mmCIF file of C-alpha atoms in Angstrom:
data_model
loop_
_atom_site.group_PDB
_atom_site.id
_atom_site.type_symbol
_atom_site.label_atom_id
_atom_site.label_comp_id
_atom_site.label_asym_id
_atom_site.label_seq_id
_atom_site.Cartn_x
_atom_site.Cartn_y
_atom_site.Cartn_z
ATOM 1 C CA UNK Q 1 -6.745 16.221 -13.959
ATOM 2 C CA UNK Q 2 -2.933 16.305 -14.761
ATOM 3 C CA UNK Q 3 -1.758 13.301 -11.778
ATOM 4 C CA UNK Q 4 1.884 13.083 -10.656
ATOM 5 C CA UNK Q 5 2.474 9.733 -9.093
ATOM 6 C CA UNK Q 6 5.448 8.787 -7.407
ATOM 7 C CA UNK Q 7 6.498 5.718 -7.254
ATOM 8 C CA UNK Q 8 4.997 4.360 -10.417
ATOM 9 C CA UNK Q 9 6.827 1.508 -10.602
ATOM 10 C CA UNK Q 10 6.184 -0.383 -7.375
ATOM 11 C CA UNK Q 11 3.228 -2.923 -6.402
ATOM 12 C CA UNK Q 12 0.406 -0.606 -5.950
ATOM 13 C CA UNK Q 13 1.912 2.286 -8.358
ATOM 14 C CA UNK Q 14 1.671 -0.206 -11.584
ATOM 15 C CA UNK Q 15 -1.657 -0.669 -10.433
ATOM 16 C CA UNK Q 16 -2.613 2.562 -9.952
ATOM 17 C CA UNK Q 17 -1.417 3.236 -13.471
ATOM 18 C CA UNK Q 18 -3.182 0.708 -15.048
ATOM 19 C CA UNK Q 19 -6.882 2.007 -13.130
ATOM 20 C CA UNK Q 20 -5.516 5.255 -14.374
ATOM 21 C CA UNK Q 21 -4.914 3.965 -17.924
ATOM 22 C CA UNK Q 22 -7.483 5.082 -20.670
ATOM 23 C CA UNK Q 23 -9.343 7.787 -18.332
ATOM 24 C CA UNK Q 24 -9.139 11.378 -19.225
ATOM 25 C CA UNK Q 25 -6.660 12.097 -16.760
ATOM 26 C CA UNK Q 26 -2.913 12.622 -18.091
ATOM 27 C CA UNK Q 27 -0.854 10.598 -15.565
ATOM 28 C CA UNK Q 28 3.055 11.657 -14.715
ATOM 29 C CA UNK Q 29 4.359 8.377 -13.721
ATOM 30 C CA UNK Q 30 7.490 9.176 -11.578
ATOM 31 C CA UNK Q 31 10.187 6.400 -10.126
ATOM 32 C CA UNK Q 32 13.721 5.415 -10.381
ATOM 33 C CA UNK Q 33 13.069 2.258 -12.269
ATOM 34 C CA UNK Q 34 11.431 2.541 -16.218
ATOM 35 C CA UNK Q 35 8.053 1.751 -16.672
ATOM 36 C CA UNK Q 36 6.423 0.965 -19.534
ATOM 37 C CA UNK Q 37 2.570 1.368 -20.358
ATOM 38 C CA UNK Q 38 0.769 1.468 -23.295
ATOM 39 C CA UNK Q 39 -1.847 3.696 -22.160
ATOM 40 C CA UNK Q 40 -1.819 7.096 -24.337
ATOM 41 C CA UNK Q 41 -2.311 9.009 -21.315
ATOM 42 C CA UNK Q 42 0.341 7.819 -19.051
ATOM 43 C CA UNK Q 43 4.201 9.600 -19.299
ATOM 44 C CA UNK Q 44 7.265 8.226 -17.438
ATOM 45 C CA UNK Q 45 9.633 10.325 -15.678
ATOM 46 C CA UNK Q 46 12.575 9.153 -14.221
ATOM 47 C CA UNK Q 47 13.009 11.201 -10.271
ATOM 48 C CA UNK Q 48 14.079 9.857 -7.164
ATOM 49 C CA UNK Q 49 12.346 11.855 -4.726
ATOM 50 C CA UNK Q 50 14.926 12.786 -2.645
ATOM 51 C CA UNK Q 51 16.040 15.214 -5.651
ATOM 52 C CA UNK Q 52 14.499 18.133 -4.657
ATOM 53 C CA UNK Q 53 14.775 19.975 -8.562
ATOM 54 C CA UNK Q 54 13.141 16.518 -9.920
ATOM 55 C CA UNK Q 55 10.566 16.340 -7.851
ATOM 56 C CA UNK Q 56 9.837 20.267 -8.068
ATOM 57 C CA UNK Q 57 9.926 20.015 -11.949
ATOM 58 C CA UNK Q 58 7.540 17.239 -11.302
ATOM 59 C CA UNK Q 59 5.126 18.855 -9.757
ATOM 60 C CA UNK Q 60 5.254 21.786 -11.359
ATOM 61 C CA UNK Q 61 2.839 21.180 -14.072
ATOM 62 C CA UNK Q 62 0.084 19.181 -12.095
ATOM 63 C CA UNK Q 63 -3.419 19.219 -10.174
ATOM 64 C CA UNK Q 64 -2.727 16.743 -7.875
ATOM 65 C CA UNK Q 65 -0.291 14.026 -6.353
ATOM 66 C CA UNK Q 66 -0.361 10.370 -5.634
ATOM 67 C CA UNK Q 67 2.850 9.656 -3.447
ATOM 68 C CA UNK Q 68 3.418 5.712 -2.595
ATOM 69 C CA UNK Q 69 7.395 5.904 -2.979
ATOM 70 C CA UNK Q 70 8.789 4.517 0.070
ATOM 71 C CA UNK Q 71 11.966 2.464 1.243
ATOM 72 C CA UNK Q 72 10.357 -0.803 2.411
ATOM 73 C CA UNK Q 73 9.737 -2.074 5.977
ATOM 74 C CA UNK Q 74 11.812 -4.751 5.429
ATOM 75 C CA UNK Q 75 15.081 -2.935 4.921
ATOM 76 C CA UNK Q 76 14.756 0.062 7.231
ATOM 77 C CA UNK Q 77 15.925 -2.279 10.092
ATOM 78 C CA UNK Q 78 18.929 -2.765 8.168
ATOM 79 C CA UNK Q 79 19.706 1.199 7.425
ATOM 80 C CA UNK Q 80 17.133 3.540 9.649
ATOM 81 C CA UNK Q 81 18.669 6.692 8.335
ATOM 82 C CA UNK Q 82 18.673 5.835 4.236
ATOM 83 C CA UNK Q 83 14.535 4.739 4.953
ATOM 84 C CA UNK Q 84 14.460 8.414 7.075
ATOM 85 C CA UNK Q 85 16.065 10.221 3.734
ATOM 86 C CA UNK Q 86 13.574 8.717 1.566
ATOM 87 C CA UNK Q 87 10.426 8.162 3.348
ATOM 88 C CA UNK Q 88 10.427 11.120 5.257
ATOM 89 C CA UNK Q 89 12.754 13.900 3.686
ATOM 90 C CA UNK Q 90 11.768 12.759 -0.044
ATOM 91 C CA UNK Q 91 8.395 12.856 1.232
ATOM 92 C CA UNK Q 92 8.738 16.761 2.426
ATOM 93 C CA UNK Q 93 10.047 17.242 -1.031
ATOM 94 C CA UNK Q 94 6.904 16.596 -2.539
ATOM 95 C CA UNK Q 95 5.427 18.230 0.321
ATOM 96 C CA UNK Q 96 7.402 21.321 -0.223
ATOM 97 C CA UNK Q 97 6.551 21.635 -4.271
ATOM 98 C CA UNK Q 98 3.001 20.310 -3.619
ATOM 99 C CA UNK Q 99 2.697 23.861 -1.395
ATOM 100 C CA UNK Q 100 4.876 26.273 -3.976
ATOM 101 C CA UNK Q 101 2.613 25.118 -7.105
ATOM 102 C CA UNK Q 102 -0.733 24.808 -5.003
ATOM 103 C CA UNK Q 103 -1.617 21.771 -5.677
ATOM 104 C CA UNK Q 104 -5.242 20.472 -5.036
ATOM 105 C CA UNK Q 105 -4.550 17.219 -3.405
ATOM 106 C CA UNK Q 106 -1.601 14.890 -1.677
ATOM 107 C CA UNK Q 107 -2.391 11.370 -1.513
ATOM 108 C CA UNK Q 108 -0.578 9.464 0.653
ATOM 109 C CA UNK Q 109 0.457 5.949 1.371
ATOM 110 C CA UNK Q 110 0.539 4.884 4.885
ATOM 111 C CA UNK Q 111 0.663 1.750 6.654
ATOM 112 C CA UNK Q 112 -0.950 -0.174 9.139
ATOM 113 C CA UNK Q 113 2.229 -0.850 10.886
ATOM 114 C CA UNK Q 114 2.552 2.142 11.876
ATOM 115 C CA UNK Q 115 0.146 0.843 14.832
ATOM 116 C CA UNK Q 116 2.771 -0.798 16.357
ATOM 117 C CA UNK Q 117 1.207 -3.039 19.858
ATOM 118 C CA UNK Q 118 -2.612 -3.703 18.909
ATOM 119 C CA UNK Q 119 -4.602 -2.625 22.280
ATOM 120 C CA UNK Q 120 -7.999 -2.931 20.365
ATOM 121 C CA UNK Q 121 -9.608 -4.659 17.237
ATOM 122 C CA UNK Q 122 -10.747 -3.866 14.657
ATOM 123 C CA UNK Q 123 -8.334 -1.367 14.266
ATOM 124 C CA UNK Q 124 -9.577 2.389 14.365
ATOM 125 C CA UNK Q 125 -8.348 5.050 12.681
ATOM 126 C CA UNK Q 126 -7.211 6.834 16.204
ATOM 127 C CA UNK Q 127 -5.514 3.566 18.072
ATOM 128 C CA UNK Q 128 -2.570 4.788 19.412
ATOM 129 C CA UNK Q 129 0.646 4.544 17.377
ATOM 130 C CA UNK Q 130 3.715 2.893 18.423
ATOM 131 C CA UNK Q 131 5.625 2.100 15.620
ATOM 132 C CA UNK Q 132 8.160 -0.490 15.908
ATOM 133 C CA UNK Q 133 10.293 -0.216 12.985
ATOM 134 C CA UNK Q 134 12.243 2.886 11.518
ATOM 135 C CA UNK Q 135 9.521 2.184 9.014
ATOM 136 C CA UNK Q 136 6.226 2.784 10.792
ATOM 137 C CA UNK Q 137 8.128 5.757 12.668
ATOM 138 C CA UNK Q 138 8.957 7.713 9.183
ATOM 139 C CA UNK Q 139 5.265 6.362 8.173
ATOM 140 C CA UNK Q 140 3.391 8.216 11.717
ATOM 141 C CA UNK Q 141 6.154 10.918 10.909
ATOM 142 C CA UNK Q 142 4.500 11.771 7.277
ATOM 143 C CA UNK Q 143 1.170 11.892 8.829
ATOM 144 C CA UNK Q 144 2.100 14.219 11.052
ATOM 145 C CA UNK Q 145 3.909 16.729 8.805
ATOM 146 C CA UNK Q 146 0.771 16.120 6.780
ATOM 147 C CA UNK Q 147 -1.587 17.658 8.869
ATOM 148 C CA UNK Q 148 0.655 20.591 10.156
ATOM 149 C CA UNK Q 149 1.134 21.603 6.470
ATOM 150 C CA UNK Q 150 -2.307 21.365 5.827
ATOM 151 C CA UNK Q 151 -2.471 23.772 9.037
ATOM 152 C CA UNK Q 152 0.104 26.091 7.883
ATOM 153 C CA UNK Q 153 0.239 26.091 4.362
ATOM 154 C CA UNK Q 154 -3.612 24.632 3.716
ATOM 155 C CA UNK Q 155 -2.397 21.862 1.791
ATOM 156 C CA UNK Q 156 -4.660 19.434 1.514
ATOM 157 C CA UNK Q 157 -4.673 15.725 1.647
ATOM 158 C CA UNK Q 158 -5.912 12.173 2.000
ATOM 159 C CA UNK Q 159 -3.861 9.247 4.167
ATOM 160 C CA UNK Q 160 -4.989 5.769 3.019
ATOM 161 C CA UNK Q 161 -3.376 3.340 5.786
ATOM 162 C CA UNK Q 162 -3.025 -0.187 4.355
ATOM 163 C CA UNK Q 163 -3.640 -3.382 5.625
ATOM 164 C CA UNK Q 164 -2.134 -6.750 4.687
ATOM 165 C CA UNK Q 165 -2.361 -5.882 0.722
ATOM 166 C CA UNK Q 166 -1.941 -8.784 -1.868
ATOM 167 C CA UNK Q 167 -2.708 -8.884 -5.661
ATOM 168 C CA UNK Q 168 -0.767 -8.420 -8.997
ATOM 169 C CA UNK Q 169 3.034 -6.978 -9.377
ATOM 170 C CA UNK Q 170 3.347 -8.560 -6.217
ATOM 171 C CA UNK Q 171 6.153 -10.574 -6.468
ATOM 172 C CA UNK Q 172 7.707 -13.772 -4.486
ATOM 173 C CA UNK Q 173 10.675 -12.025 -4.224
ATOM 174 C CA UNK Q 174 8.950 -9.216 -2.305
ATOM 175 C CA UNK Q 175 8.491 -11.287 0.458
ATOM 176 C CA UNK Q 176 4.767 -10.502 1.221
ATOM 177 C CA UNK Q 177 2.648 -13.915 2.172
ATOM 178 C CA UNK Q 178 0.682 -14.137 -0.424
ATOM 179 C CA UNK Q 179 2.578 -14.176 -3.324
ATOM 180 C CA UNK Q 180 5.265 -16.592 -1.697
ATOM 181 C CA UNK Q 181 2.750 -18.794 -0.546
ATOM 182 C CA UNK Q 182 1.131 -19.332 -3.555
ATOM 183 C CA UNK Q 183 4.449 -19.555 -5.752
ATOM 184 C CA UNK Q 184 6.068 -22.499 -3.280
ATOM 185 C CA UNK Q 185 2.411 -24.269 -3.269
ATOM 186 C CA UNK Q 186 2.204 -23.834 -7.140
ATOM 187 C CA UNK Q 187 6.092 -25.646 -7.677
ATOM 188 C CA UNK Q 188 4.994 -28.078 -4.494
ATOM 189 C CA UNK Q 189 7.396 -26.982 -2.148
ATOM 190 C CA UNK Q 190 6.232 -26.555 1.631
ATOM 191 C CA UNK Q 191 5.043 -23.750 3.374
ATOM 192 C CA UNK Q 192 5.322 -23.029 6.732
ATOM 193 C CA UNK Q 193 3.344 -21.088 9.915
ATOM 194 C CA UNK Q 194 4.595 -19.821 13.318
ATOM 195 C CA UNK Q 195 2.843 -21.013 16.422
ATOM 196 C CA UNK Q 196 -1.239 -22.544 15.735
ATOM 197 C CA UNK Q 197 -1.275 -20.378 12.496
ATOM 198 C CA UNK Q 198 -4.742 -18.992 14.457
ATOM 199 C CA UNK Q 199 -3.007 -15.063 14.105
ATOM 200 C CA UNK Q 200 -5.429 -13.011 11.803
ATOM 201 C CA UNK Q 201 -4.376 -11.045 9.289
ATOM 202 C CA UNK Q 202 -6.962 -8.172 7.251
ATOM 203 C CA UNK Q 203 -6.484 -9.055 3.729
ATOM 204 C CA UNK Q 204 -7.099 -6.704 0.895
ATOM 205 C CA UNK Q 205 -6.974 -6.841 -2.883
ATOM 206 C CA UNK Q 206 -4.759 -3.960 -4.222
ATOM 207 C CA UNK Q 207 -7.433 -3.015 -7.151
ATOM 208 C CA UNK Q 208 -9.770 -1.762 -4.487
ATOM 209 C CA UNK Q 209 -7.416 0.257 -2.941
ATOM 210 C CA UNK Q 210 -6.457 1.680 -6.413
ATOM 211 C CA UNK Q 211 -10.191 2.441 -7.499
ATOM 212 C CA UNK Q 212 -10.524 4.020 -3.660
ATOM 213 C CA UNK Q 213 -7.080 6.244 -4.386
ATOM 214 C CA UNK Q 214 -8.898 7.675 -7.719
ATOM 215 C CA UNK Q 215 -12.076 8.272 -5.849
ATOM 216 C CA UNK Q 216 -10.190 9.857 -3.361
ATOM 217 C CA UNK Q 217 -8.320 12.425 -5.953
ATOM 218 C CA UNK Q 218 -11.356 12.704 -7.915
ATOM 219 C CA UNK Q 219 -13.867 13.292 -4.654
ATOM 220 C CA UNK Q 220 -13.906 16.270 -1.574
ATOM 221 C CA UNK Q 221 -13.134 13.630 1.074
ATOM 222 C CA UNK Q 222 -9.935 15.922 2.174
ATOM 223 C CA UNK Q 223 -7.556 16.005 5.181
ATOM 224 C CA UNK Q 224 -8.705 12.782 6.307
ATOM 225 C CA UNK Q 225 -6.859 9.367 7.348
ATOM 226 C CA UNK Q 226 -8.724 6.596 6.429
ATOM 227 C CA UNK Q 227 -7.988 2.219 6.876
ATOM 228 C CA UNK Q 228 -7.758 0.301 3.916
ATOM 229 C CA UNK Q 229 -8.523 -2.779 4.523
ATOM 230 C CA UNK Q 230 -11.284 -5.219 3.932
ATOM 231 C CA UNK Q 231 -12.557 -4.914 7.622
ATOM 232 C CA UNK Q 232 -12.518 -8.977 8.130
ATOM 233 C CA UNK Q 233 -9.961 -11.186 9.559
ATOM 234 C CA UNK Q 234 -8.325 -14.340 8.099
ATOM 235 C CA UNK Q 235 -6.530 -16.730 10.228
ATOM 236 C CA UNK Q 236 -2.553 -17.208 8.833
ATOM 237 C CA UNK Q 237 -3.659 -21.148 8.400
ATOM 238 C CA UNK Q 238 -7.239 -20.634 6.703
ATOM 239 C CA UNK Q 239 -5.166 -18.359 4.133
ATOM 240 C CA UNK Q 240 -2.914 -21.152 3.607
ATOM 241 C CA UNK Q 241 -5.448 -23.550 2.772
ATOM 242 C CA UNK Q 242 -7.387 -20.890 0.872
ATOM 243 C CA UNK Q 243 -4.555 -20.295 -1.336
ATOM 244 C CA UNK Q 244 -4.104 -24.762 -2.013
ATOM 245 C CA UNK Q 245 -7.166 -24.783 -2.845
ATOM 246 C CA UNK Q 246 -6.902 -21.697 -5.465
ATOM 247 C CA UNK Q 247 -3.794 -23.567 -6.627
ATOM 248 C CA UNK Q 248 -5.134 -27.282 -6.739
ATOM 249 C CA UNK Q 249 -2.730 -28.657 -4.246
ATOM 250 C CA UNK Q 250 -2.867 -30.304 -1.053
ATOM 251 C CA UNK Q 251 -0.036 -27.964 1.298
ATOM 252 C CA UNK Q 252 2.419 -29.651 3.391
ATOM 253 C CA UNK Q 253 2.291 -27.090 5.907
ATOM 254 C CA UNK Q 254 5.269 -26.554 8.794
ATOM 255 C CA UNK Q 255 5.256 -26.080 12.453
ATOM 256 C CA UNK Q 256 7.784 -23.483 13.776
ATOM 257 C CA UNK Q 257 7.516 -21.919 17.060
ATOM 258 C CA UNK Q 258 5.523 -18.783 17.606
ATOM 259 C CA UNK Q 259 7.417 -15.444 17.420
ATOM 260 C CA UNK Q 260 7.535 -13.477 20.775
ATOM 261 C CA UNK Q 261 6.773 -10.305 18.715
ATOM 262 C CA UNK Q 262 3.626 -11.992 16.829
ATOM 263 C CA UNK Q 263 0.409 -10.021 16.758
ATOM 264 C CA UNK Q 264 -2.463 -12.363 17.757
ATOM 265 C CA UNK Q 265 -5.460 -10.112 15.721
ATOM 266 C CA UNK Q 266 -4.995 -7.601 13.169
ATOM 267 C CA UNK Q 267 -8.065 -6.293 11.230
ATOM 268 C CA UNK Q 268 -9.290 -2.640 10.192
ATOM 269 C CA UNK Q 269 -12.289 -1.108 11.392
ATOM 270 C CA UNK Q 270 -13.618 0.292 8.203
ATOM 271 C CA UNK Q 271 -16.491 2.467 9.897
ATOM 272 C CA UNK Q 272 -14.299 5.918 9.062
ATOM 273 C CA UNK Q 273 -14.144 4.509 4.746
ATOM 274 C CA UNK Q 274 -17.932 3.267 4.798
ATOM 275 C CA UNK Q 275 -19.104 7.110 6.204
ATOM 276 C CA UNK Q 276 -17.081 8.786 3.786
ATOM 277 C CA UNK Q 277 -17.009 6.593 0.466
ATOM 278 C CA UNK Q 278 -20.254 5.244 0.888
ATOM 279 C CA UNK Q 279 -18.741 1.638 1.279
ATOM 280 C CA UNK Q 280 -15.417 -0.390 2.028
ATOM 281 C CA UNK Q 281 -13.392 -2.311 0.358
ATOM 282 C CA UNK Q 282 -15.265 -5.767 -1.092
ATOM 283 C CA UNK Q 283 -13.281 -7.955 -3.628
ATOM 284 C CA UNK Q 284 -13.392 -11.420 -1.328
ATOM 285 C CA UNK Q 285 -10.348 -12.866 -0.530
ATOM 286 C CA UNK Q 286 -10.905 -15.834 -2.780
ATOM 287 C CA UNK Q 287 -11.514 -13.920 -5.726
ATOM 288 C CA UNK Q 288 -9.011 -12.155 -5.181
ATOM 289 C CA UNK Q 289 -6.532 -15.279 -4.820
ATOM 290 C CA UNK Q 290 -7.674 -16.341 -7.754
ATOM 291 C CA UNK Q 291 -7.043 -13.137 -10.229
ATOM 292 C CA UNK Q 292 -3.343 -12.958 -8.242
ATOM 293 C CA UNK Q 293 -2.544 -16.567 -8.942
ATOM 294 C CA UNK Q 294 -3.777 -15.840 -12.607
ATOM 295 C CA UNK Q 295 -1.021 -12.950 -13.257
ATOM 296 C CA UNK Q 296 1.224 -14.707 -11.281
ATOM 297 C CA UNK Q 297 1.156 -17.597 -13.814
ATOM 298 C CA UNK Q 298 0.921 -15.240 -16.861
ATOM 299 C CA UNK Q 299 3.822 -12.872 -15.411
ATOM 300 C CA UNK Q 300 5.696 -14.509 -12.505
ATOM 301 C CA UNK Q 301 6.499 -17.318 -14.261
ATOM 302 C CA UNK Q 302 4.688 -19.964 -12.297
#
């Protein structure tokens, strides 16, 4: 297959390209920040997707689309309408030349926090949604325009909702709790953990969500919205002392007081992916520590 994917440069895009790397499918890595791979059959292309002509010129030429550009979670608080240009009108610009060129598949990146105020766990696919960030809101928006162009316009797709997602290209700076946890522990600096540190979190390693994402372009699982997560919860504090342990180090962990927004238990029921993959995601946590704290060191500059 010829594969656009948008947002080649981020976290789980550089992964993506790298499963992608060396197969027989020619890849179309699109973003707004260079990229480069040495794989013969990946091409960068520099398009922001809120250009409509870039992105139509994009897709022009392709069988299917991988779409995990976003404006984060983090800054949407900060400016609701730029993450509502990008995540939700740059998304119905793929949408859009997806539909004119008829292509065969739209993947899509979702998010778990979409979910909003947990009512049950583990997490099904059909909890009700009550997004609270701008965010979540432009993330339940895509899935919704999803399925009504699929309706209208028979456009098919496949919604991979992810859960608490850690591994390498992940940096500190991004904020996520892995990658800062492991950085501070590795230059002995103190970490710290809101309330008992007893709030579980699903964990999952970002090279099974990659090898899922070409199974799912590859496969006929269609029009579907599926968790991706590792279907087990970690308590905040075990992941902690998981992570000094990877590192060597004995943490010097510190008390602040619980958030009033905190989610107790957060975890993905992975029923929906074991029915229609044939299994969920497996890499253990550990391991998975370990091969992030490895790139880390190589790349991060630990």
């Amino acid at each position: 297959m010829h594969i656009a994917v948008f947002g080649a440069s981020g976290f789980v895009g550089r992964n993506l390209l790298d499963e992608l790397g060396g197969t027989d499918h020619h890849v179309l890595a699109c973003d707004i920040e260079p990229i480069d791979h040495d794989a013969d059959n990946v091409e960068y292309r520099d398009v922001n997707i809120t250009d409509e002509e870039a992105v139509e010129d994009a897709v022009s030429d392709v069988d299917a689309v991988a779409h995990l550009a976003a404006h984060p979670l983090p800054a949407s608080t900060d400016d609701p309408k730029l993450n509502a240009e990008i995540n939700v009108v740059g998304t119905l610009n793929i949408l859009d030349a997806a539909r004119e060129h008829d292509i065969e598949k739209v993947f899509f990146s979702s998010a778990s926090s979409l979910v909003g105020e947990v009512e049950t766990v583990p997490v099904p696919e059909d909890h009700p949604a009550s997004p609270q960030s701008p965010y979540g809101v432009a993330k339940h928006a895509v899935e919704e325009y999803l399925d009504v162009y699929n309706q209208l316009y028979d456009l098919d797709y496949l919604v991979f909702r992810f859960f608490n997602v850690y591994g390498p290209y992940q940096y500190p700076d991004s904020g996520a709790l892995v990658p800062v946890v492991l950085s501070r522990l590795a230059r002995d600096e103190g970490v710290f953990v809101t309330g008992d540190g007893q709030q579980t979190r699903d964990f999952i390693y970002v090279r099974d969500i990659t090898a899922f994402i070409v199974d799912g372009l590859e496969g006929d699982v269609t029009n579907e919205v599926v968790n991706m997560g590792r279907g087990t919860d970690t308590a905040i504090l075990d992941a902690i002392h998981e992570m000094a342990e990877v590192v060597g180090v004995e943490p010097e962990i510190d008390r602040k007081p619980e958030r009033p927004d905190e989610i107790d238990d957060f975890y993905a029921d992975t029923s929906k992916c074991e029915r229609l993959f044939g299994h969920a995601p497996e890499t253990e946590f550990r391991n998975g520590l370990e091969r992030t704290f490895e790139w880390l060191q190589e790349d991060a500059d630990l």
